[in-house]
């Protein structure tokens, strides 16, 4: 009977959420060969390719896209079942983040926790904003990062400026066609509000950042992303069809961390100020 390794599925969802093996490895605090090995393990178990190269970029095959969709659900069910039946391991620390939460912030959160709690394992959970709100209500994470309001106890780290992007090529790109994340998504809501009444339509929906970037690079249409993505290979920033709002970047640090909660939050504020001067 074929089985899917939980650690490998975590690597898969990190690659999809952060659009690359290098970023996934950085976020998960493992080596790039470890993440690549996890992907190969899944491909060997399933007997089909899950990713392919697009120049210097990575994209998912149709089988890979399907597995990513299911992997998010499998990991959520796995983690919820373990927490419900056994409770969270007494020494485990959890960082939960949305797809668009900057990889450096996730890395900083993990590093700050490991500095103050040496030897304690850090687990990562990547979800959409709606699920993150539930995680907050359940008290199932020590640090939560998202481009949305996380409710009572959360703080605003900064506001991310958005920009319009198209494929960085001479191929004509329809500027009335958009590539958006599937619902629910706070970024999608901001984009749709900005272009309301302008006659634009959705050309393609994608579950994760990898899918959005792949479609834009193919010339399917435009998208809007936090300006931190302006260095993405194969993308060109343009004026776009409409002015865009900013997205609130929120963090919630659990009071369970005790005296460590404040320095963890300060580390996140410092990193936000570094990547978003004036935040």
PDB file of C-alpha atoms in Angstrom:
ATOM      1  CA  UNK A   1       0.000   0.000   0.000  1.00  0.00           C
ATOM      2  CA  UNK A   2       1.334   3.412  -0.964  1.00  0.00           C
ATOM      3  CA  UNK A   3       1.613   6.019   1.789  1.00  0.00           C
ATOM      4  CA  UNK A   4       2.498   9.717   1.883  1.00  0.00           C
ATOM      5  CA  UNK A   5       5.088  10.938   4.373  1.00  0.00           C
ATOM      6  CA  UNK A   6       3.905  13.834   6.541  1.00  0.00           C
ATOM      7  CA  UNK A   7       7.309  15.560   6.586  1.00  0.00           C
ATOM      8  CA  UNK A   8       7.471  15.357   2.799  1.00  0.00           C
ATOM      9  CA  UNK A   9       3.975  16.847   2.510  1.00  0.00           C
ATOM     10  CA  UNK A  10       5.062  19.747   4.733  1.00  0.00           C
ATOM     11  CA  UNK A  11       7.941  20.423   2.364  1.00  0.00           C
ATOM     12  CA  UNK A  12       5.580  20.225  -0.604  1.00  0.00           C
ATOM     13  CA  UNK A  13       3.180  22.791   0.845  1.00  0.00           C
ATOM     14  CA  UNK A  14       6.068  25.076   1.785  1.00  0.00           C
ATOM     15  CA  UNK A  15       7.382  24.941  -1.787  1.00  0.00           C
ATOM     16  CA  UNK A  16       3.919  25.787  -3.099  1.00  0.00           C
ATOM     17  CA  UNK A  17       3.327  28.553  -0.547  1.00  0.00           C
ATOM     18  CA  UNK A  18       6.681  30.257  -1.027  1.00  0.00           C
ATOM     19  CA  UNK A  19       7.234  29.450  -4.714  1.00  0.00           C
ATOM     20  CA  UNK A  20      10.535  27.646  -4.582  1.00  0.00           C
ATOM     21  CA  UNK A  21      12.728  25.032  -2.964  1.00  0.00           C
ATOM     22  CA  UNK A  22      15.232  27.578  -1.633  1.00  0.00           C
ATOM     23  CA  UNK A  23      12.560  29.643   0.119  1.00  0.00           C
ATOM     24  CA  UNK A  24      10.863  26.538   1.489  1.00  0.00           C
ATOM     25  CA  UNK A  25      14.167  25.313   2.912  1.00  0.00           C
ATOM     26  CA  UNK A  26      14.808  28.726   4.481  1.00  0.00           C
ATOM     27  CA  UNK A  27      11.386  28.803   6.101  1.00  0.00           C
ATOM     28  CA  UNK A  28      11.535  25.199   7.330  1.00  0.00           C
ATOM     29  CA  UNK A  29      15.102  25.594   8.627  1.00  0.00           C
ATOM     30  CA  UNK A  30      16.337  22.624   6.626  1.00  0.00           C
ATOM     31  CA  UNK A  31      18.739  22.267   3.692  1.00  0.00           C
ATOM     32  CA  UNK A  32      17.654  22.591   0.073  1.00  0.00           C
ATOM     33  CA  UNK A  33      18.687  18.959  -0.597  1.00  0.00           C
ATOM     34  CA  UNK A  34      16.331  17.890   2.213  1.00  0.00           C
ATOM     35  CA  UNK A  35      13.363  19.643   0.584  1.00  0.00           C
ATOM     36  CA  UNK A  36      14.316  18.317  -2.860  1.00  0.00           C
ATOM     37  CA  UNK A  37      14.640  14.832  -1.374  1.00  0.00           C
ATOM     38  CA  UNK A  38      11.147  15.099   0.105  1.00  0.00           C
ATOM     39  CA  UNK A  39       9.731  15.998  -3.315  1.00  0.00           C
ATOM     40  CA  UNK A  40      11.566  13.079  -4.938  1.00  0.00           C
ATOM     41  CA  UNK A  41      10.244  10.754  -2.226  1.00  0.00           C
ATOM     42  CA  UNK A  42       6.670  11.778  -2.998  1.00  0.00           C
ATOM     43  CA  UNK A  43       7.265  11.373  -6.740  1.00  0.00           C
ATOM     44  CA  UNK A  44       8.739   7.901  -6.206  1.00  0.00           C
ATOM     45  CA  UNK A  45       5.847   6.850  -3.982  1.00  0.00           C
ATOM     46  CA  UNK A  46       3.225   8.092  -6.446  1.00  0.00           C
ATOM     47  CA  UNK A  47       5.140   7.146  -9.581  1.00  0.00           C
ATOM     48  CA  UNK A  48       4.594  10.492 -11.300  1.00  0.00           C
ATOM     49  CA  UNK A  49       6.405  13.851 -11.593  1.00  0.00           C
ATOM     50  CA  UNK A  50       5.071  16.570  -9.301  1.00  0.00           C
ATOM     51  CA  UNK A  51       7.188  19.521 -10.434  1.00  0.00           C
ATOM     52  CA  UNK A  52       9.046  20.701 -13.516  1.00  0.00           C
ATOM     53  CA  UNK A  53      11.466  23.511 -14.223  1.00  0.00           C
ATOM     54  CA  UNK A  54      10.522  26.719 -16.035  1.00  0.00           C
ATOM     55  CA  UNK A  55      13.950  28.203 -16.621  1.00  0.00           C
ATOM     56  CA  UNK A  56      15.174  29.114 -13.146  1.00  0.00           C
ATOM     57  CA  UNK A  57      11.679  28.756 -11.723  1.00  0.00           C
ATOM     58  CA  UNK A  58       9.690  25.781 -10.483  1.00  0.00           C
ATOM     59  CA  UNK A  59       6.146  24.857 -11.464  1.00  0.00           C
ATOM     60  CA  UNK A  60       3.810  22.034 -10.505  1.00  0.00           C
ATOM     61  CA  UNK A  61       2.507  19.429 -12.896  1.00  0.00           C
ATOM     62  CA  UNK A  62      -1.230  18.750 -12.868  1.00  0.00           C
ATOM     63  CA  UNK A  63      -0.565  15.862 -10.475  1.00  0.00           C
ATOM     64  CA  UNK A  64       1.517  18.160  -8.288  1.00  0.00           C
ATOM     65  CA  UNK A  65      -1.232  20.782  -8.181  1.00  0.00           C
ATOM     66  CA  UNK A  66      -3.762  18.134  -7.173  1.00  0.00           C
ATOM     67  CA  UNK A  67      -1.472  16.796  -4.442  1.00  0.00           C
ATOM     68  CA  UNK A  68      -0.858  20.312  -3.082  1.00  0.00           C
ATOM     69  CA  UNK A  69      -4.614  20.861  -2.785  1.00  0.00           C
ATOM     70  CA  UNK A  70      -5.019  17.589  -0.926  1.00  0.00           C
ATOM     71  CA  UNK A  71      -1.834  18.024   1.119  1.00  0.00           C
ATOM     72  CA  UNK A  72      -3.173  21.159   2.792  1.00  0.00           C
ATOM     73  CA  UNK A  73      -6.269  19.234   3.877  1.00  0.00           C
ATOM     74  CA  UNK A  74      -4.289  16.143   4.905  1.00  0.00           C
ATOM     75  CA  UNK A  75      -1.893  18.149   7.060  1.00  0.00           C
ATOM     76  CA  UNK A  76      -4.728  20.078   8.685  1.00  0.00           C
ATOM     77  CA  UNK A  77      -6.549  16.827   9.510  1.00  0.00           C
ATOM     78  CA  UNK A  78      -3.329  15.192  10.717  1.00  0.00           C
ATOM     79  CA  UNK A  79      -2.366  18.085  12.978  1.00  0.00           C
ATOM     80  CA  UNK A  80      -5.892  18.540  14.322  1.00  0.00           C
ATOM     81  CA  UNK A  81      -6.172  14.810  15.078  1.00  0.00           C
ATOM     82  CA  UNK A  82      -2.814  14.683  16.879  1.00  0.00           C
ATOM     83  CA  UNK A  83      -3.628  17.799  18.884  1.00  0.00           C
ATOM     84  CA  UNK A  84      -7.102  16.506  19.789  1.00  0.00           C
ATOM     85  CA  UNK A  85      -6.006  12.991  20.762  1.00  0.00           C
ATOM     86  CA  UNK A  86      -2.635  13.623  22.336  1.00  0.00           C
ATOM     87  CA  UNK A  87      -2.444  17.344  22.847  1.00  0.00           C
ATOM     88  CA  UNK A  88       0.442  19.291  21.474  1.00  0.00           C
ATOM     89  CA  UNK A  89       3.822  17.917  22.486  1.00  0.00           C
ATOM     90  CA  UNK A  90       4.866  19.758  25.608  1.00  0.00           C
ATOM     91  CA  UNK A  91       8.084  21.066  24.104  1.00  0.00           C
ATOM     92  CA  UNK A  92       6.757  21.817  20.604  1.00  0.00           C
ATOM     93  CA  UNK A  93       6.447  25.372  19.285  1.00  0.00           C
ATOM     94  CA  UNK A  94       4.187  26.197  16.315  1.00  0.00           C
ATOM     95  CA  UNK A  95       4.515  28.991  13.762  1.00  0.00           C
ATOM     96  CA  UNK A  96       1.460  29.391  11.508  1.00  0.00           C
ATOM     97  CA  UNK A  97       1.471  31.654   8.459  1.00  0.00           C
ATOM     98  CA  UNK A  98      -0.471  32.470   5.319  1.00  0.00           C
ATOM     99  CA  UNK A  99       0.963  31.852   1.845  1.00  0.00           C
ATOM    100  CA  UNK A 100       1.947  35.471   1.326  1.00  0.00           C
ATOM    101  CA  UNK A 101       3.506  36.064   4.740  1.00  0.00           C
ATOM    102  CA  UNK A 102       7.079  36.898   3.798  1.00  0.00           C
ATOM    103  CA  UNK A 103       9.448  33.956   4.099  1.00  0.00           C
ATOM    104  CA  UNK A 104      11.991  36.088   6.040  1.00  0.00           C
ATOM    105  CA  UNK A 105       9.353  36.806   8.701  1.00  0.00           C
ATOM    106  CA  UNK A 106       8.602  33.109   9.163  1.00  0.00           C
ATOM    107  CA  UNK A 107      12.333  32.443   9.422  1.00  0.00           C
ATOM    108  CA  UNK A 108      12.774  35.270  11.955  1.00  0.00           C
ATOM    109  CA  UNK A 109       9.886  33.954  14.069  1.00  0.00           C
ATOM    110  CA  UNK A 110      11.412  30.467  14.141  1.00  0.00           C
ATOM    111  CA  UNK A 111      14.897  31.799  14.906  1.00  0.00           C
ATOM    112  CA  UNK A 112      13.586  33.987  17.744  1.00  0.00           C
ATOM    113  CA  UNK A 113      11.753  31.025  19.265  1.00  0.00           C
ATOM    114  CA  UNK A 114      14.774  28.746  18.966  1.00  0.00           C
ATOM    115  CA  UNK A 115      17.033  31.385  20.513  1.00  0.00           C
ATOM    116  CA  UNK A 116      14.810  31.658  23.582  1.00  0.00           C
ATOM    117  CA  UNK A 117      13.807  27.992  23.764  1.00  0.00           C
ATOM    118  CA  UNK A 118      16.926  26.101  22.627  1.00  0.00           C
ATOM    119  CA  UNK A 119      16.358  22.450  21.892  1.00  0.00           C
ATOM    120  CA  UNK A 120      12.590  22.743  21.478  1.00  0.00           C
ATOM    121  CA  UNK A 121      11.285  21.717  18.028  1.00  0.00           C
ATOM    122  CA  UNK A 122       9.445  24.257  15.859  1.00  0.00           C
ATOM    123  CA  UNK A 123       6.614  23.061  13.619  1.00  0.00           C
ATOM    124  CA  UNK A 124       5.166  25.097  10.756  1.00  0.00           C
ATOM    125  CA  UNK A 125       1.581  25.317   9.537  1.00  0.00           C
ATOM    126  CA  UNK A 126       0.746  27.122   6.275  1.00  0.00           C
ATOM    127  CA  UNK A 127      -2.919  27.951   5.716  1.00  0.00           C
ATOM    128  CA  UNK A 128      -5.297  30.499   4.241  1.00  0.00           C
ATOM    129  CA  UNK A 129      -6.358  33.392   6.435  1.00  0.00           C
ATOM    130  CA  UNK A 130      -9.710  31.871   7.405  1.00  0.00           C
ATOM    131  CA  UNK A 131      -8.013  28.764   8.811  1.00  0.00           C
ATOM    132  CA  UNK A 132      -5.435  30.910  10.589  1.00  0.00           C
ATOM    133  CA  UNK A 133      -8.213  32.767  12.404  1.00  0.00           C
ATOM    134  CA  UNK A 134      -9.539  29.409  13.604  1.00  0.00           C
ATOM    135  CA  UNK A 135      -6.036  28.405  14.737  1.00  0.00           C
ATOM    136  CA  UNK A 136      -5.852  31.626  16.726  1.00  0.00           C
ATOM    137  CA  UNK A 137      -9.222  30.932  18.364  1.00  0.00           C
ATOM    138  CA  UNK A 138      -8.124  27.383  19.198  1.00  0.00           C
ATOM    139  CA  UNK A 139      -4.817  28.567  20.648  1.00  0.00           C
ATOM    140  CA  UNK A 140      -3.073  26.066  18.366  1.00  0.00           C
ATOM    141  CA  UNK A 141      -0.022  28.187  17.494  1.00  0.00           C
ATOM    142  CA  UNK A 142       2.601  30.241  19.318  1.00  0.00           C
ATOM    143  CA  UNK A 143       3.176  32.735  16.497  1.00  0.00           C
ATOM    144  CA  UNK A 144       0.718  33.529  13.692  1.00  0.00           C
ATOM    145  CA  UNK A 145       1.507  35.744  10.678  1.00  0.00           C
ATOM    146  CA  UNK A 146      -1.015  36.839   8.068  1.00  0.00           C
ATOM    147  CA  UNK A 147      -2.147  39.648   5.785  1.00  0.00           C
ATOM    148  CA  UNK A 148      -5.426  39.990   7.648  1.00  0.00           C
ATOM    149  CA  UNK A 149      -6.862  40.978  11.009  1.00  0.00           C
ATOM    150  CA  UNK A 150      -6.178  38.120  13.423  1.00  0.00           C
ATOM    151  CA  UNK A 151      -8.490  39.463  16.121  1.00  0.00           C
ATOM    152  CA  UNK A 152      -7.981  40.121  19.808  1.00  0.00           C
ATOM    153  CA  UNK A 153      -4.371  40.199  20.859  1.00  0.00           C
ATOM    154  CA  UNK A 154      -2.947  40.633  17.374  1.00  0.00           C
ATOM    155  CA  UNK A 155      -0.734  43.574  16.448  1.00  0.00           C
ATOM    156  CA  UNK A 156      -0.048  45.346  13.182  1.00  0.00           C
ATOM    157  CA  UNK A 157       3.535  44.870  12.032  1.00  0.00           C
ATOM    158  CA  UNK A 158       3.100  47.098   9.004  1.00  0.00           C
ATOM    159  CA  UNK A 159       1.188  47.631   5.789  1.00  0.00           C
ATOM    160  CA  UNK A 160       2.425  46.012   2.597  1.00  0.00           C
ATOM    161  CA  UNK A 161       2.179  48.114  -0.547  1.00  0.00           C
ATOM    162  CA  UNK A 162       0.801  46.231  -3.537  1.00  0.00           C
ATOM    163  CA  UNK A 163       1.875  46.471  -7.164  1.00  0.00           C
ATOM    164  CA  UNK A 164       0.661  45.185 -10.514  1.00  0.00           C
ATOM    165  CA  UNK A 165       2.791  42.616 -12.306  1.00  0.00           C
ATOM    166  CA  UNK A 166       2.855  41.021 -15.763  1.00  0.00           C
ATOM    167  CA  UNK A 167       5.190  38.646 -17.578  1.00  0.00           C
ATOM    168  CA  UNK A 168       8.616  40.129 -18.216  1.00  0.00           C
ATOM    169  CA  UNK A 169       8.592  39.388 -21.934  1.00  0.00           C
ATOM    170  CA  UNK A 170       7.563  40.977 -25.219  1.00  0.00           C
ATOM    171  CA  UNK A 171       4.591  38.631 -25.553  1.00  0.00           C
ATOM    172  CA  UNK A 172       1.306  40.606 -25.502  1.00  0.00           C
ATOM    173  CA  UNK A 173      -0.496  40.192 -22.183  1.00  0.00           C
ATOM    174  CA  UNK A 174      -4.224  41.021 -21.887  1.00  0.00           C
ATOM    175  CA  UNK A 175      -4.454  43.761 -19.257  1.00  0.00           C
ATOM    176  CA  UNK A 176      -8.153  43.112 -18.679  1.00  0.00           C
ATOM    177  CA  UNK A 177      -7.481  39.530 -17.552  1.00  0.00           C
ATOM    178  CA  UNK A 178      -6.361  38.679 -14.036  1.00  0.00           C
ATOM    179  CA  UNK A 179      -4.627  35.781 -12.307  1.00  0.00           C
ATOM    180  CA  UNK A 180      -5.876  35.511  -8.718  1.00  0.00           C
ATOM    181  CA  UNK A 181      -5.679  33.243  -5.702  1.00  0.00           C
ATOM    182  CA  UNK A 182      -8.733  31.076  -5.085  1.00  0.00           C
ATOM    183  CA  UNK A 183     -11.179  32.254  -2.424  1.00  0.00           C
ATOM    184  CA  UNK A 184     -11.066  32.940   0.478  1.00  0.00           C
ATOM    185  CA  UNK A 185      -8.117  35.316   0.107  1.00  0.00           C
ATOM    186  CA  UNK A 186      -7.641  38.817   1.527  1.00  0.00           C
ATOM    187  CA  UNK A 187      -5.356  39.787  -1.368  1.00  0.00           C
ATOM    188  CA  UNK A 188      -7.946  38.688  -3.925  1.00  0.00           C
ATOM    189  CA  UNK A 189     -10.623  40.701  -2.149  1.00  0.00           C
ATOM    190  CA  UNK A 190      -8.406  43.804  -2.254  1.00  0.00           C
ATOM    191  CA  UNK A 191      -7.732  43.351  -5.982  1.00  0.00           C
ATOM    192  CA  UNK A 192     -11.379  42.754  -6.852  1.00  0.00           C
ATOM    193  CA  UNK A 193     -12.441  45.851  -4.912  1.00  0.00           C
ATOM    194  CA  UNK A 194      -9.814  47.915  -6.765  1.00  0.00           C
ATOM    195  CA  UNK A 195     -10.945  46.859 -10.268  1.00  0.00           C
ATOM    196  CA  UNK A 196     -14.699  46.760  -9.626  1.00  0.00           C
ATOM    197  CA  UNK A 197     -16.602  48.225 -12.560  1.00  0.00           C
ATOM    198  CA  UNK A 198     -13.555  48.310 -14.878  1.00  0.00           C
ATOM    199  CA  UNK A 199     -14.603  45.351 -17.016  1.00  0.00           C
ATOM    200  CA  UNK A 200     -11.733  43.064 -16.084  1.00  0.00           C
ATOM    201  CA  UNK A 201     -12.244  39.343 -15.629  1.00  0.00           C
ATOM    202  CA  UNK A 202     -10.487  36.419 -13.956  1.00  0.00           C
ATOM    203  CA  UNK A 203      -8.492  34.376 -16.463  1.00  0.00           C
ATOM    204  CA  UNK A 204      -7.122  31.834 -14.008  1.00  0.00           C
ATOM    205  CA  UNK A 205      -7.340  30.997 -10.312  1.00  0.00           C
ATOM    206  CA  UNK A 206      -4.479  29.409  -8.383  1.00  0.00           C
ATOM    207  CA  UNK A 207      -4.332  27.769  -4.980  1.00  0.00           C
ATOM    208  CA  UNK A 208      -0.850  28.992  -4.115  1.00  0.00           C
ATOM    209  CA  UNK A 209       1.892  31.483  -4.957  1.00  0.00           C
ATOM    210  CA  UNK A 210       3.633  29.029  -7.282  1.00  0.00           C
ATOM    211  CA  UNK A 211       0.487  28.710  -9.392  1.00  0.00           C
ATOM    212  CA  UNK A 212      -0.065  32.474  -9.548  1.00  0.00           C
ATOM    213  CA  UNK A 213       3.520  33.168 -10.608  1.00  0.00           C
ATOM    214  CA  UNK A 214       3.510  30.389 -13.214  1.00  0.00           C
ATOM    215  CA  UNK A 215       0.327  31.708 -14.845  1.00  0.00           C
ATOM    216  CA  UNK A 216       1.590  35.294 -14.932  1.00  0.00           C
ATOM    217  CA  UNK A 217       4.924  34.217 -16.431  1.00  0.00           C
ATOM    218  CA  UNK A 218       2.991  32.320 -19.113  1.00  0.00           C
ATOM    219  CA  UNK A 219       1.274  35.590 -20.097  1.00  0.00           C
ATOM    220  CA  UNK A 220      -2.198  34.521 -18.956  1.00  0.00           C
ATOM    221  CA  UNK A 221      -2.895  37.910 -17.377  1.00  0.00           C
ATOM    222  CA  UNK A 222      -1.933  40.400 -14.687  1.00  0.00           C
ATOM    223  CA  UNK A 223      -1.810  39.977 -10.948  1.00  0.00           C
ATOM    224  CA  UNK A 224      -1.124  42.138  -7.912  1.00  0.00           C
ATOM    225  CA  UNK A 225       1.332  41.165  -5.186  1.00  0.00           C
ATOM    226  CA  UNK A 226       3.134  42.788  -2.253  1.00  0.00           C
ATOM    227  CA  UNK A 227       6.072  44.789  -3.605  1.00  0.00           C
ATOM    228  CA  UNK A 228       8.470  42.418  -1.906  1.00  0.00           C
ATOM    229  CA  UNK A 229       7.846  40.195  -4.952  1.00  0.00           C
ATOM    230  CA  UNK A 230       9.200  42.759  -7.425  1.00  0.00           C
ATOM    231  CA  UNK A 231      12.458  40.811  -7.600  1.00  0.00           C
ATOM    232  CA  UNK A 232      10.697  37.657  -8.830  1.00  0.00           C
ATOM    233  CA  UNK A 233      12.352  36.317 -11.974  1.00  0.00           C
ATOM    234  CA  UNK A 234      10.080  36.601 -15.016  1.00  0.00           C
ATOM    235  CA  UNK A 235       7.836  39.356 -13.654  1.00  0.00           C
ATOM    236  CA  UNK A 236       7.692  43.043 -14.567  1.00  0.00           C
ATOM    237  CA  UNK A 237       5.992  45.698 -12.478  1.00  0.00           C
ATOM    238  CA  UNK A 238       3.540  47.891 -14.396  1.00  0.00           C
ATOM    239  CA  UNK A 239       1.085  50.689 -13.646  1.00  0.00           C
ATOM    240  CA  UNK A 240      -1.909  48.389 -14.038  1.00  0.00           C
ATOM    241  CA  UNK A 241      -5.632  49.044 -14.449  1.00  0.00           C
ATOM    242  CA  UNK A 242      -6.326  50.688 -11.076  1.00  0.00           C
ATOM    243  CA  UNK A 243      -4.685  52.016  -7.901  1.00  0.00           C
ATOM    244  CA  UNK A 244      -4.242  49.367  -5.229  1.00  0.00           C
ATOM    245  CA  UNK A 245      -4.699  49.522  -1.454  1.00  0.00           C
ATOM    246  CA  UNK A 246      -2.200  48.288   1.118  1.00  0.00           C
ATOM    247  CA  UNK A 247      -2.545  45.036   3.049  1.00  0.00           C
ATOM    248  CA  UNK A 248      -2.279  44.938   6.805  1.00  0.00           C
ATOM    249  CA  UNK A 249       0.413  42.547   8.017  1.00  0.00           C
ATOM    250  CA  UNK A 250      -0.606  41.172  11.410  1.00  0.00           C
ATOM    251  CA  UNK A 251       1.104  39.034  13.999  1.00  0.00           C
ATOM    252  CA  UNK A 252      -0.165  37.275  17.075  1.00  0.00           C
ATOM    253  CA  UNK A 253       2.325  36.024  19.639  1.00  0.00           C
ATOM    254  CA  UNK A 254       0.846  33.710  22.259  1.00  0.00           C
ATOM    255  CA  UNK A 255       1.030  34.801  25.890  1.00  0.00           C
ATOM    256  CA  UNK A 256       1.984  31.173  26.610  1.00  0.00           C
ATOM    257  CA  UNK A 257       5.515  32.175  25.664  1.00  0.00           C
ATOM    258  CA  UNK A 258       5.713  34.238  28.833  1.00  0.00           C
ATOM    259  CA  UNK A 259       8.611  36.711  28.977  1.00  0.00           C
ATOM    260  CA  UNK A 260       9.790  35.503  25.556  1.00  0.00           C
ATOM    261  CA  UNK A 261       6.672  36.890  23.829  1.00  0.00           C
ATOM    262  CA  UNK A 262       7.935  40.480  23.815  1.00  0.00           C
ATOM    263  CA  UNK A 263      11.392  39.821  22.268  1.00  0.00           C
ATOM    264  CA  UNK A 264       9.823  37.537  19.634  1.00  0.00           C
ATOM    265  CA  UNK A 265       7.439  40.337  18.651  1.00  0.00           C
ATOM    266  CA  UNK A 266      10.288  42.855  18.664  1.00  0.00           C
ATOM    267  CA  UNK A 267      12.280  40.612  16.300  1.00  0.00           C
ATOM    268  CA  UNK A 268       9.301  40.500  13.928  1.00  0.00           C
ATOM    269  CA  UNK A 269       8.898  44.288  14.082  1.00  0.00           C
ATOM    270  CA  UNK A 270      12.594  44.771  13.337  1.00  0.00           C
ATOM    271  CA  UNK A 271      12.453  42.462  10.309  1.00  0.00           C
ATOM    272  CA  UNK A 272       9.307  44.189   9.012  1.00  0.00           C
ATOM    273  CA  UNK A 273      10.996  47.585   9.339  1.00  0.00           C
ATOM    274  CA  UNK A 274      14.009  46.224   7.452  1.00  0.00           C
ATOM    275  CA  UNK A 275      11.983  44.976   4.481  1.00  0.00           C
ATOM    276  CA  UNK A 276       9.339  47.725   4.692  1.00  0.00           C
ATOM    277  CA  UNK A 277      11.146  50.924   5.717  1.00  0.00           C
ATOM    278  CA  UNK A 278       8.797  53.241   7.556  1.00  0.00           C
ATOM    279  CA  UNK A 279       6.415  50.427   8.571  1.00  0.00           C
TER     280      UNK A 279
END
